[in-house]
mmCIF file of C-alpha atoms in Angstrom:
data_model
loop_
_atom_site.group_PDB
_atom_site.id
_atom_site.type_symbol
_atom_site.label_atom_id
_atom_site.label_comp_id
_atom_site.label_asym_id
_atom_site.label_seq_id
_atom_site.Cartn_x
_atom_site.Cartn_y
_atom_site.Cartn_z
ATOM 1 C CA MET A 24 26.674 -28.337 -28.893
ATOM 2 C CA VAL A 25 23.857 -26.273 -30.345
ATOM 3 C CA GLU A 26 22.790 -22.827 -29.131
ATOM 4 C CA ILE A 27 19.027 -22.764 -28.226
ATOM 5 C CA SER A 28 16.717 -19.948 -27.255
ATOM 6 C CA LEU A 29 14.716 -20.517 -24.046
ATOM 7 C CA GLU A 30 11.863 -18.222 -23.018
ATOM 8 C CA CYS A 31 11.775 -17.994 -19.242
ATOM 9 C CA ALA A 32 9.245 -16.732 -16.633
ATOM 10 C CA ILE A 33 9.614 -16.105 -12.962
ATOM 11 C CA VAL A 34 6.567 -17.527 -11.236
ATOM 12 C CA GLY A 35 4.478 -14.717 -9.795
ATOM 13 C CA GLN A 36 6.102 -11.987 -11.923
ATOM 14 C CA ALA A 37 4.676 -10.339 -14.988
ATOM 15 C CA GLY A 38 6.516 -10.793 -18.286
ATOM 16 C CA THR A 39 9.087 -13.222 -19.686
ATOM 17 C CA PHE A 40 12.673 -12.964 -20.784
ATOM 18 C CA ASN A 41 14.866 -14.854 -23.249
ATOM 19 C CA VAL A 42 18.113 -16.733 -22.490
ATOM 20 C CA LYS A 43 20.386 -18.172 -25.267
ATOM 21 C CA ILE A 44 22.564 -21.037 -24.177
ATOM 22 C CA ASP A 45 24.362 -24.099 -25.607
ATOM 23 C CA ASN A 46 22.261 -27.255 -25.110
ATOM 24 C CA GLY A 47 25.333 -29.206 -24.047
ATOM 25 C CA LYS A 48 25.777 -27.034 -20.936
ATOM 26 C CA LYS A 49 24.548 -28.216 -17.541
ATOM 27 C CA VAL A 50 21.364 -26.832 -16.033
ATOM 28 C CA SER A 51 23.487 -25.146 -13.348
ATOM 29 C CA VAL A 52 24.981 -22.972 -16.093
ATOM 30 C CA LEU A 53 21.469 -22.033 -17.191
ATOM 31 C CA MET A 54 20.663 -21.060 -13.615
ATOM 32 C CA ASN A 55 23.694 -18.634 -13.570
ATOM 33 C CA ALA A 56 22.674 -17.219 -16.965
ATOM 34 C CA ILE A 57 19.083 -16.605 -15.692
ATOM 35 C CA LYS A 58 20.386 -14.751 -12.574
ATOM 36 C CA GLU A 59 22.748 -12.660 -14.720
ATOM 37 C CA LYS A 60 19.781 -11.752 -16.983
ATOM 38 C CA LYS A 61 17.641 -10.608 -14.001
ATOM 39 C CA PRO A 62 20.139 -9.226 -11.399
ATOM 40 C CA ASP A 63 17.672 -6.674 -9.971
ATOM 41 C CA THR A 64 14.956 -9.290 -9.495
ATOM 42 C CA ILE A 65 16.826 -12.458 -8.445
ATOM 43 C CA LYS A 66 18.991 -12.047 -5.437
ATOM 44 C CA GLY A 67 20.622 -14.518 -3.102
ATOM 45 C CA ASP A 68 22.619 -17.683 -3.957
ATOM 46 C CA VAL A 69 22.047 -19.083 -7.438
ATOM 47 C CA LYS A 70 22.011 -22.647 -6.079
ATOM 48 C CA ASP A 71 18.715 -21.784 -4.325
ATOM 49 C CA LEU A 72 16.989 -21.211 -7.672
ATOM 50 C CA GLN A 73 14.685 -23.948 -8.963
ATOM 51 C CA LEU A 74 13.947 -24.409 -12.647
ATOM 52 C CA PHE A 75 10.966 -26.332 -14.004
ATOM 53 C CA LEU A 76 9.961 -27.337 -17.571
ATOM 54 C CA ALA A 77 6.949 -25.170 -18.475
ATOM 55 C CA LYS A 78 5.030 -28.070 -19.924
ATOM 56 C CA THR A 79 1.426 -29.062 -19.215
ATOM 57 C CA ALA A 80 0.262 -32.577 -18.480
ATOM 58 C CA ASN A 81 -0.396 -33.150 -22.141
ATOM 59 C CA ASP A 82 3.207 -32.310 -23.072
ATOM 60 C CA ALA A 83 2.387 -28.837 -24.436
ATOM 61 C CA TRP A 84 4.462 -25.758 -23.689
ATOM 62 C CA LEU A 85 2.693 -23.004 -21.669
ATOM 63 C CA ASP A 86 1.887 -19.682 -23.274
ATOM 64 C CA GLY A 87 1.751 -16.325 -21.574
ATOM 65 C CA THR A 88 -1.788 -16.846 -20.385
ATOM 66 C CA GLY A 89 -0.953 -20.195 -18.981
ATOM 67 C CA VAL A 90 2.049 -18.850 -17.097
ATOM 68 C CA GLU A 91 -0.071 -16.159 -15.412
ATOM 69 C CA ALA A 92 -2.225 -18.921 -13.850
ATOM 70 C CA VAL A 93 0.750 -20.756 -12.296
ATOM 71 C CA MET A 94 1.106 -20.355 -8.504
ATOM 72 C CA ILE A 95 3.474 -21.540 -5.788
ATOM 73 C CA ASP A 96 2.566 -24.258 -3.296
ATOM 74 C CA GLU A 97 4.443 -22.742 -0.334
ATOM 75 C CA ALA A 98 4.510 -26.015 1.622
ATOM 76 C CA ALA A 99 6.488 -27.726 -1.129
ATOM 77 C CA ALA A 100 7.958 -24.579 -2.760
ATOM 78 C CA VAL A 101 6.955 -25.840 -6.248
ATOM 79 C CA PRO A 102 4.881 -24.365 -9.041
ATOM 80 C CA VAL A 103 1.359 -25.711 -9.617
ATOM 81 C CA LEU A 104 -1.427 -25.098 -12.087
ATOM 82 C CA PHE A 105 -5.151 -25.868 -11.766
ATOM 83 C CA ASP A 106 -7.306 -26.730 -14.800
ATOM 84 C CA ASP A 107 -10.905 -25.575 -15.237
ATOM 85 C CA HIS A 108 -12.153 -28.555 -13.214
ATOM 86 C CA GLY A 109 -9.875 -27.708 -10.245
ATOM 87 C CA ASN A 110 -7.429 -30.534 -10.978
ATOM 88 C CA ARG A 111 -3.860 -29.796 -9.872
ATOM 89 C CA GLN A 112 -0.905 -30.210 -12.162
ATOM 90 C CA GLY A 113 2.799 -30.093 -11.163
ATOM 91 C CA PHE A 114 5.900 -29.516 -13.309
ATOM 92 C CA VAL A 115 9.106 -31.424 -13.997
ATOM 93 C CA LYS A 116 12.019 -30.026 -11.999
ATOM 94 C CA MET A 117 15.289 -29.624 -13.971
ATOM 95 C CA ASN A 118 18.353 -31.325 -12.403
ATOM 96 C CA PRO A 119 21.278 -28.872 -12.056
ATOM 97 C CA LEU A 120 23.780 -31.738 -12.668
ATOM 98 C CA LEU A 121 22.277 -32.836 -16.039
ATOM 99 C CA TRP A 122 22.726 -31.400 -19.532
ATOM 100 C CA ILE A 123 20.090 -29.068 -20.872
ATOM 101 C CA LYS A 124 19.741 -31.493 -23.840
ATOM 102 C CA ASN A 125 19.130 -34.419 -21.536
ATOM 103 C CA ASP A 126 16.033 -36.466 -22.427
ATOM 104 C CA GLN A 127 14.499 -35.423 -19.082
ATOM 105 C CA HIS A 128 14.803 -31.765 -20.123
ATOM 106 C CA PHE A 129 14.849 -30.474 -23.731
ATOM 107 C CA ARG A 130 16.295 -33.345 -25.686
ATOM 108 C CA ALA A 131 18.902 -32.861 -28.455
ATOM 109 C CA ASN A 132 16.403 -31.942 -31.267
ATOM 110 C CA PHE A 133 14.546 -29.169 -29.271
ATOM 111 C CA GLN A 134 13.223 -26.325 -31.438
ATOM 112 C CA PRO A 135 11.419 -23.329 -29.829
ATOM 113 C CA GLY A 136 8.080 -22.281 -31.157
ATOM 114 C CA GLU A 137 6.311 -18.869 -31.337
ATOM 115 C CA GLY A 138 4.513 -17.880 -28.130
ATOM 116 C CA GLN A 139 5.980 -20.651 -26.061
ATOM 117 C CA ILE A 140 7.297 -20.417 -22.462
ATOM 118 C CA HIS A 141 9.994 -23.028 -21.764
ATOM 119 C CA VAL A 142 11.299 -22.543 -18.185
ATOM 120 C CA LEU A 143 9.551 -21.728 -14.981
ATOM 121 C CA VAL A 144 11.881 -20.001 -12.481
ATOM 122 C CA VAL A 145 11.052 -20.325 -8.773
ATOM 123 C CA VAL A 146 12.937 -17.905 -6.508
ATOM 124 C CA PRO A 147 13.106 -18.568 -2.726
ATOM 125 C CA GLY A 148 10.825 -16.301 -0.661
ATOM 126 C CA ASP A 149 13.682 -14.305 0.874
ATOM 127 C CA ALA A 150 15.619 -13.746 -2.314
ATOM 128 C CA GLY A 151 14.086 -10.485 -3.274
ATOM 129 C CA VAL A 152 11.014 -11.400 -5.251
ATOM 130 C CA GLY A 153 7.399 -12.019 -4.310
ATOM 131 C CA VAL A 154 5.441 -14.796 -5.888
ATOM 132 C CA ALA A 155 1.773 -15.523 -6.235
ATOM 133 C CA SER A 156 1.300 -18.295 -3.700
ATOM 134 C CA PHE A 157 -1.044 -20.115 -1.348
ATOM 135 C CA GLU A 158 -0.634 -21.704 2.036
ATOM 136 C CA PRO A 159 -2.244 -25.154 2.173
ATOM 137 C CA SER A 160 -2.660 -24.794 5.944
ATOM 138 C CA ALA A 161 -4.705 -21.632 5.761
ATOM 139 C CA LEU A 162 -8.520 -21.712 6.054
ATOM 140 C CA PRO A 163 -9.990 -21.517 3.562
ATOM 141 C CA THR A 164 -7.050 -22.996 1.675
ATOM 142 C CA ALA A 165 -6.413 -21.528 -1.787
ATOM 143 C CA VAL A 166 -5.631 -25.051 -3.020
ATOM 144 C CA HIS A 167 -9.396 -25.801 -2.653
ATOM 145 C CA ARG A 168 -10.513 -22.731 -4.626
ATOM 146 C CA HIS A 169 -11.696 -22.545 -8.193
ATOM 147 C CA PRO A 170 -8.753 -22.000 -10.650
ATOM 148 C CA LYS A 171 -10.448 -18.931 -12.146
ATOM 149 C CA ARG A 172 -10.715 -17.394 -8.778
ATOM 150 C CA LEU A 173 -7.073 -18.104 -8.031
ATOM 151 C CA LYS A 174 -6.075 -16.577 -11.379
ATOM 152 C CA ARG A 175 -7.908 -13.364 -10.502
ATOM 153 C CA TRP A 176 -6.162 -13.179 -7.098
ATOM 154 C CA ALA A 177 -2.760 -13.762 -8.689
ATOM 155 C CA ALA A 178 -3.448 -10.910 -11.214
ATOM 156 C CA ILE A 179 -4.653 -8.585 -8.455
ATOM 157 C CA ASN A 180 -1.627 -9.373 -6.296
ATOM 158 C CA GLU A 181 0.778 -8.749 -9.225
ATOM 159 C CA MET A 182 -0.904 -5.386 -9.931
ATOM 160 C CA ILE A 183 -0.525 -4.416 -6.255
ATOM 161 C CA ARG A 184 3.167 -5.455 -6.251
ATOM 162 C CA GLN A 185 3.694 -3.076 -9.159
ATOM 163 C CA LYS A 186 1.873 -0.278 -7.324
ATOM 164 C CA ASN A 187 3.915 -0.834 -4.179
ATOM 165 C CA GLN A 188 7.175 -0.984 -6.156
ATOM 166 C CA GLU A 189 6.313 2.288 -7.949
ATOM 167 C CA GLY A 190 5.477 3.847 -4.600
ATOM 168 C CA ASN A 191 8.832 2.812 -3.221
ATOM 169 C CA GLU A 192 10.577 4.552 -6.087
ATOM 170 C CA LYS A 193 8.854 7.857 -5.710
ATOM 171 C CA THR A 194 10.100 10.614 -3.494
ATOM 172 C CA SER A 195 7.845 12.007 -0.753
ATOM 173 C CA ASN A 196 9.111 15.583 -1.204
ATOM 174 C CA SER A 197 10.661 16.986 -4.319
ATOM 175 C CA ASP A 198 12.366 19.774 -2.403
ATOM 176 C CA THR A 199 14.175 17.604 0.095
ATOM 177 C CA ASN A 200 14.461 14.614 -2.224
ATOM 178 C CA LYS A 201 13.981 12.300 0.740
ATOM 179 C CA LYS A 202 12.646 8.837 0.001
ATOM 180 C CA ARG A 203 9.316 7.886 1.567
ATOM 181 C CA THR A 204 9.349 4.860 3.896
ATOM 182 C CA LYS A 205 9.584 1.748 1.820
ATOM 183 C CA ARG A 206 6.898 -0.852 2.226
ATOM 184 C CA ASP A 207 6.950 -4.620 1.458
ATOM 185 C CA ILE A 208 5.885 -4.978 -2.204
ATOM 186 C CA ASP A 209 3.596 -7.848 -1.139
ATOM 187 C CA SER A 210 1.840 -5.808 1.558
ATOM 188 C CA SER A 211 -1.987 -5.336 1.389
ATOM 189 C CA ILE A 212 -3.450 -2.063 0.161
ATOM 190 C CA PRO A 213 -6.907 -0.607 0.836
ATOM 191 C CA TYR A 214 -9.387 -1.326 -1.923
ATOM 192 C CA SER A 215 -10.652 2.228 -1.656
ATOM 193 C CA SER A 216 -7.324 3.300 -3.251
ATOM 194 C CA LEU A 217 -7.993 1.202 -6.384
ATOM 195 C CA SER A 218 -9.519 2.614 -9.553
ATOM 196 C CA TRP A 219 -11.563 0.782 -12.144
ATOM 197 C CA THR A 220 -8.631 1.314 -14.554
ATOM 198 C CA ASP A 221 -6.481 -0.876 -12.205
ATOM 199 C CA LEU A 222 -9.007 -3.707 -12.279
ATOM 200 C CA GLU A 223 -10.901 -3.523 -15.610
ATOM 201 C CA LEU A 224 -8.587 -5.958 -17.484
ATOM 202 C CA ILE A 225 -8.088 -8.230 -14.498
ATOM 203 C CA LEU A 226 -11.763 -8.581 -13.584
ATOM 204 C CA PRO A 227 -13.902 -8.562 -16.731
ATOM 205 C CA MET A 228 -17.612 -8.366 -16.039
ATOM 206 C CA GLU A 229 -20.622 -9.879 -17.790
ATOM 207 C CA GLU A 230 -24.287 -8.945 -17.839
ATOM 208 C CA PHE A 231 -26.255 -9.896 -14.725
ATOM 209 C CA ASN A 232 -29.888 -10.887 -15.343
ATOM 210 C CA LEU A 233 -31.282 -9.765 -12.004
ATOM 211 C CA GLU A 234 -35.073 -9.924 -11.630
ATOM 212 C CA ALA A 235 -36.737 -7.337 -9.431
ATOM 213 C CA SER A 236 -39.017 -8.674 -6.745
ATOM 214 C CA PRO A 237 -42.642 -7.464 -6.546
ATOM 215 C CA VAL A 238 -43.011 -4.578 -4.066
ATOM 216 C CA PRO A 239 -46.341 -3.702 -2.440
ATOM 217 C CA ASP A 240 -47.678 -0.215 -3.159
ATOM 218 C CA LYS A 241 -47.793 0.540 0.602
ATOM 219 C CA VAL A 242 -44.019 0.018 0.922
ATOM 220 C CA VAL A 243 -43.168 2.255 -2.019
ATOM 221 C CA VAL A 244 -45.595 5.032 -1.033
ATOM 222 C CA GLU A 245 -44.326 5.135 2.554
ATOM 223 C CA LEU A 246 -40.708 5.172 1.345
ATOM 224 C CA ARG A 247 -41.360 7.966 -1.017
ATOM 225 C CA ASP A 248 -43.104 9.990 1.656
ATOM 226 C CA ARG A 249 -40.188 9.508 3.924
ATOM 227 C CA LEU A 250 -37.745 10.660 1.225
ATOM 228 C CA VAL A 251 -39.899 13.823 0.834
ATOM 229 C CA GLU A 252 -39.465 14.581 4.523
ATOM 230 C CA ILE A 253 -35.704 13.895 4.333
ATOM 231 C CA ARG A 254 -35.419 16.390 1.428
ATOM 232 C CA LYS A 255 -37.145 19.045 3.628
ATOM 233 C CA LEU A 256 -34.698 18.408 6.446
ATOM 234 C CA TYR A 257 -31.438 17.947 4.553
ATOM 235 C CA GLY A 258 -31.987 19.609 1.158
ATOM 236 C CA ASP A 259 -31.543 18.201 -2.394
ATOM 237 C CA ILE A 260 -29.500 15.053 -2.963
ATOM 238 C CA TYR A 261 -27.561 16.894 -5.663
ATOM 239 C CA SER A 262 -25.696 18.959 -3.123
ATOM 240 C CA GLY A 263 -23.631 17.774 -0.164
ATOM 241 C CA LYS A 264 -21.215 14.983 0.462
ATOM 242 C CA ALA A 265 -21.227 11.287 1.245
ATOM 243 C CA ALA A 266 -22.964 11.689 4.607
ATOM 244 C CA LYS A 267 -25.981 13.303 3.026
ATOM 245 C CA ARG A 268 -26.183 10.529 0.318
ATOM 246 C CA GLN A 269 -26.178 7.929 3.034
ATOM 247 C CA VAL A 270 -29.136 9.677 4.702
ATOM 248 C CA TYR A 271 -31.109 9.195 1.427
ATOM 249 C CA ILE A 272 -29.795 5.651 0.737
ATOM 250 C CA VAL A 273 -30.378 3.974 4.120
ATOM 251 C CA PRO A 274 -34.243 4.214 4.035
ATOM 252 C CA ILE A 275 -34.255 2.087 0.861
ATOM 253 C CA PHE A 276 -32.266 -0.627 2.615
ATOM 254 C CA GLU A 277 -34.525 -0.312 5.666
ATOM 255 C CA ALA A 278 -37.570 -0.763 3.485
ATOM 256 C CA VAL A 279 -36.202 -3.946 1.989
ATOM 257 C CA CYS A 280 -35.223 -5.454 5.359
ATOM 258 C CA LEU A 281 -38.642 -4.586 6.833
ATOM 259 C CA MET A 282 -40.266 -6.267 3.928
ATOM 260 C CA LEU A 283 -38.336 -9.424 4.607
ATOM 261 C CA GLY A 284 -38.769 -9.320 8.399
ATOM 262 C CA ASP A 285 -35.650 -11.374 9.082
ATOM 263 C CA ALA A 286 -32.941 -9.203 7.566
ATOM 264 C CA THR A 287 -30.580 -6.832 9.328
ATOM 265 C CA ILE A 288 -28.222 -3.978 8.424
ATOM 266 C CA LEU A 289 -24.598 -4.079 9.526
ATOM 267 C CA VAL A 290 -22.585 -0.845 9.589
ATOM 268 C CA GLU A 291 -18.895 -0.398 8.608
ATOM 269 C CA GLU A 292 -17.836 -4.003 8.113
ATOM 270 C CA ASP A 293 -14.089 -4.440 7.712
ATOM 271 C CA VAL A 294 -12.674 -7.225 5.468
ATOM 272 C CA LYS A 295 -8.958 -8.054 4.902
ATOM 273 C CA GLY A 296 -7.939 -10.757 2.369
ATOM 274 C CA LYS A 297 -5.516 -13.543 3.215
ATOM 275 C CA ASN A 298 -4.572 -14.756 -0.239
ATOM 276 C CA VAL A 299 -5.584 -11.630 -2.076
ATOM 277 C CA HIS A 300 -3.776 -8.534 -0.843
ATOM 278 C CA VAL A 301 -6.586 -6.006 -0.351
ATOM 279 C CA HIS A 302 -8.407 -4.781 2.748
ATOM 280 C CA GLY A 303 -10.986 -2.139 3.497
ATOM 281 C CA ARG A 304 -14.509 -1.400 4.711
ATOM 282 C CA PHE A 305 -18.045 -1.700 3.377
ATOM 283 C CA GLU A 306 -20.279 1.132 4.560
ATOM 284 C CA PHE A 307 -23.238 -1.283 4.983
ATOM 285 C CA VAL A 308 -23.966 -4.983 4.757
ATOM 286 C CA LEU A 309 -27.493 -6.394 4.297
ATOM 287 C CA LYS A 310 -27.587 -9.768 6.108
ATOM 288 C CA ARG A 311 -30.285 -12.420 5.875
ATOM 289 C CA GLY A 312 -29.340 -15.772 7.238
ATOM 290 C CA ARG A 313 -26.059 -16.761 5.642
ATOM 291 C CA LYS A 314 -26.590 -14.433 2.675
ATOM 292 C CA ARG A 315 -24.905 -10.938 2.603
ATOM 293 C CA VAL A 316 -25.026 -8.045 0.246
ATOM 294 C CA SER A 317 -22.000 -5.714 0.729
ATOM 295 C CA ILE A 318 -22.544 -2.090 -0.048
ATOM 296 C CA VAL A 319 -20.193 0.803 -1.166
ATOM 297 C CA VAL A 320 -21.532 4.292 -1.157
ATOM 298 C CA ALA A 321 -19.849 5.882 -4.190
ATOM 299 C CA LYS A 322 -18.816 9.412 -4.795
ATOM 300 C CA ARG A 323 -21.506 11.416 -6.637
ATOM 301 C CA ASP A 324 -19.593 11.524 -9.865
ATOM 302 C CA ASN A 325 -17.406 8.405 -9.671
ATOM 303 C CA ILE A 326 -19.386 5.255 -9.803
ATOM 304 C CA PRO A 327 -16.514 3.362 -11.570
ATOM 305 C CA GLN A 328 -14.276 3.864 -8.565
ATOM 306 C CA GLY A 329 -17.018 2.581 -6.336
ATOM 307 C CA ILE A 330 -17.320 -0.541 -8.557
ATOM 308 C CA ALA A 331 -13.587 -1.150 -8.230
ATOM 309 C CA GLN A 332 -13.792 -0.782 -4.444
ATOM 310 C CA ASN A 333 -16.797 -3.138 -4.181
ATOM 311 C CA VAL A 334 -15.423 -5.888 -6.418
ATOM 312 C CA ALA A 335 -12.031 -5.843 -4.730
ATOM 313 C CA GLY A 336 -13.816 -6.099 -1.381
ATOM 314 C CA LEU A 337 -16.019 -8.978 -2.666
ATOM 315 C CA GLU A 338 -12.897 -10.868 -3.720
ATOM 316 C CA ALA A 339 -11.405 -10.402 -0.264
ATOM 317 C CA LEU A 340 -14.728 -11.532 1.355
ATOM 318 C CA SER A 341 -14.688 -14.633 -0.823
ATOM 319 C CA ASP A 342 -11.120 -15.305 0.264
ATOM 320 C CA VAL A 343 -11.568 -15.028 4.022
ATOM 321 C CA GLU A 344 -14.957 -16.823 4.214
ATOM 322 C CA GLY A 345 -14.450 -19.456 1.484
ATOM 323 C CA LEU A 346 -17.473 -18.222 -0.502
ATOM 324 C CA GLU A 347 -18.128 -19.262 -4.145
ATOM 325 C CA ARG A 348 -20.453 -16.288 -4.585
ATOM 326 C CA THR A 349 -20.390 -12.799 -3.028
ATOM 327 C CA LEU A 350 -22.962 -10.042 -3.690
ATOM 328 C CA GLY A 351 -22.537 -6.325 -3.768
ATOM 329 C CA ILE A 352 -24.256 -2.954 -4.441
ATOM 330 C CA VAL A 353 -22.575 0.307 -5.472
ATOM 331 C CA THR A 354 -24.730 3.433 -5.292
ATOM 332 C CA ASN A 355 -24.693 7.204 -4.904
ATOM 333 C CA PHE A 356 -28.494 7.138 -4.523
ATOM 334 C CA LEU A 357 -29.199 8.170 -8.097
ATOM 335 C CA GLU A 358 -27.134 5.421 -9.766
ATOM 336 C CA TRP A 359 -27.295 1.765 -8.696
ATOM 337 C CA VAL A 360 -24.986 -1.129 -9.650
ATOM 338 C CA PHE A 361 -25.794 -4.686 -8.577
ATOM 339 C CA ILE A 362 -22.858 -7.222 -8.606
ATOM 340 C CA SER A 363 -22.597 -10.984 -8.334
ATOM 341 C CA ASP A 364 -18.956 -12.061 -7.872
ATOM 342 C CA ASP A 365 -18.876 -15.807 -8.599
ATOM 343 C CA ASP A 366 -15.907 -18.223 -8.822
ATOM 344 C CA GLU A 367 -16.153 -18.475 -12.568
ATOM 345 C CA LYS A 368 -17.295 -14.941 -13.497
ATOM 346 C CA ILE A 369 -18.334 -11.537 -12.285
ATOM 347 C CA ARG A 370 -21.676 -10.181 -13.390
ATOM 348 C CA TRP A 371 -23.305 -6.757 -13.000
ATOM 349 C CA ILE A 372 -26.357 -4.719 -13.938
ATOM 350 C CA ASP A 373 -26.981 -1.053 -13.429
ATOM 351 C CA ASP A 374 -30.111 1.105 -13.045
ATOM 352 C CA THR A 375 -30.886 4.775 -12.441
ATOM 353 C CA LEU A 376 -33.364 6.242 -9.965
ATOM 354 C CA LYS A 377 -35.538 8.639 -11.906
ATOM 355 C CA ILE A 378 -36.350 11.885 -10.108
ATOM 356 C CA ARG A 379 -39.705 13.704 -10.427
ATOM 357 C CA GLY A 380 -40.132 16.974 -8.531
ATOM 358 C CA SER A 381 -36.844 16.521 -6.592
ATOM 359 C CA VAL A 382 -37.853 13.070 -5.248
ATOM 360 C CA PRO A 383 -37.861 9.628 -6.927
ATOM 361 C CA SER A 384 -40.859 8.528 -8.972
ATOM 362 C CA ILE A 385 -42.987 5.778 -7.542
ATOM 363 C CA GLU A 386 -42.244 3.331 -10.328
ATOM 364 C CA SER A 387 -38.505 3.983 -10.364
ATOM 365 C CA LEU A 388 -38.375 3.625 -6.607
ATOM 366 C CA ARG A 389 -40.368 0.328 -6.849
ATOM 367 C CA GLU A 390 -37.801 -0.958 -9.418
ATOM 368 C CA ILE A 391 -34.758 -0.220 -7.245
ATOM 369 C CA VAL A 392 -36.332 -1.597 -3.995
ATOM 370 C CA GLY A 393 -37.371 -4.677 -5.965
ATOM 371 C CA MET A 394 -33.892 -5.220 -7.281
ATOM 372 C CA VAL A 395 -32.278 -4.882 -3.836
ATOM 373 C CA HIS A 396 -34.883 -7.280 -2.529
ATOM 374 C CA GLY A 397 -34.192 -9.689 -5.431
ATOM 375 C CA LEU A 398 -30.425 -9.644 -4.892
ATOM 376 C CA LEU A 399 -30.862 -10.457 -1.192
ATOM 377 C CA VAL A 400 -33.461 -13.141 -1.702
ATOM 378 C CA ASN A 401 -32.244 -14.729 -4.956
ATOM 379 C CA GLY A 402 -28.883 -13.311 -6.078
ATOM 380 C CA THR A 403 -28.386 -15.957 -8.755
#
């Protein structure tokens, strides 16, 4: 027998761990060694564990990035991976009765390489660990979604698990040292509680080439005159809270919808993801036919948090409605961020409303109205 070093990963959990074991031992012995290595994570009967070779269809070992994209098919309780074309790949299950060095497993001449993952560990759902998963019976089914979208959802869910786990470990009162009520680590959280720091690495964003639509002079002049009257009634935009910002922002959306003639404004639209564990509310949604633009009114000095809230909400909207593209706007009236959340990538572009004499300049206002219009009409 020869001692070999196997790098293992629990599907749906961040990180990997190493197990050293003789290759002449049975896979059942490896199962015990894995449970002993992760006693706080793997609970329940060891016989309920499932081990799979972490090899792709072309016989290459997965690396850390590849493992992060693996999900569980809950109907079959097996790990699956989708390539960039949406093709599904399964993995070879290891037989507990056979030797580790069996030709179906690692063979006698196995040598580990740098950066390789060798064993995928699947823990049953009630054994104390959550996994990134999908339910083929759900509509829309995650199995039909783009692999890059699924990878983002898995990463978001893992980040949320860690947040929930950290919350469970904190005390609610340092004086009484009483534990707060524990929550399921896989429970959904409001996307308003997320920061851009939480999502920046999970949801990288590219530049969005959004063209502003032409806006008639009459529309811009009437809108500016209205904003002048709003300032007389409510005071400067620089003071006050979210409610005042909304008073300034809504006329811009109204102007766009009136230009189109067939667009409407929805107020306080709730969205809760099924496969991605976030929920919350958009302050406004511009709706024209089947196209929607979901809007977050950001805090005056925290546009990044508004972006995090909007993008998380767009991912949830894509989840529940089966959309390949969702569109969003984040604004505090002075700053504007336009977002296109597509299956393959997320794009964004920002602009600033220039103020002249305490109200927006005509040309700056024309640009913002044109970009909102362009997003609702084109959004490509």
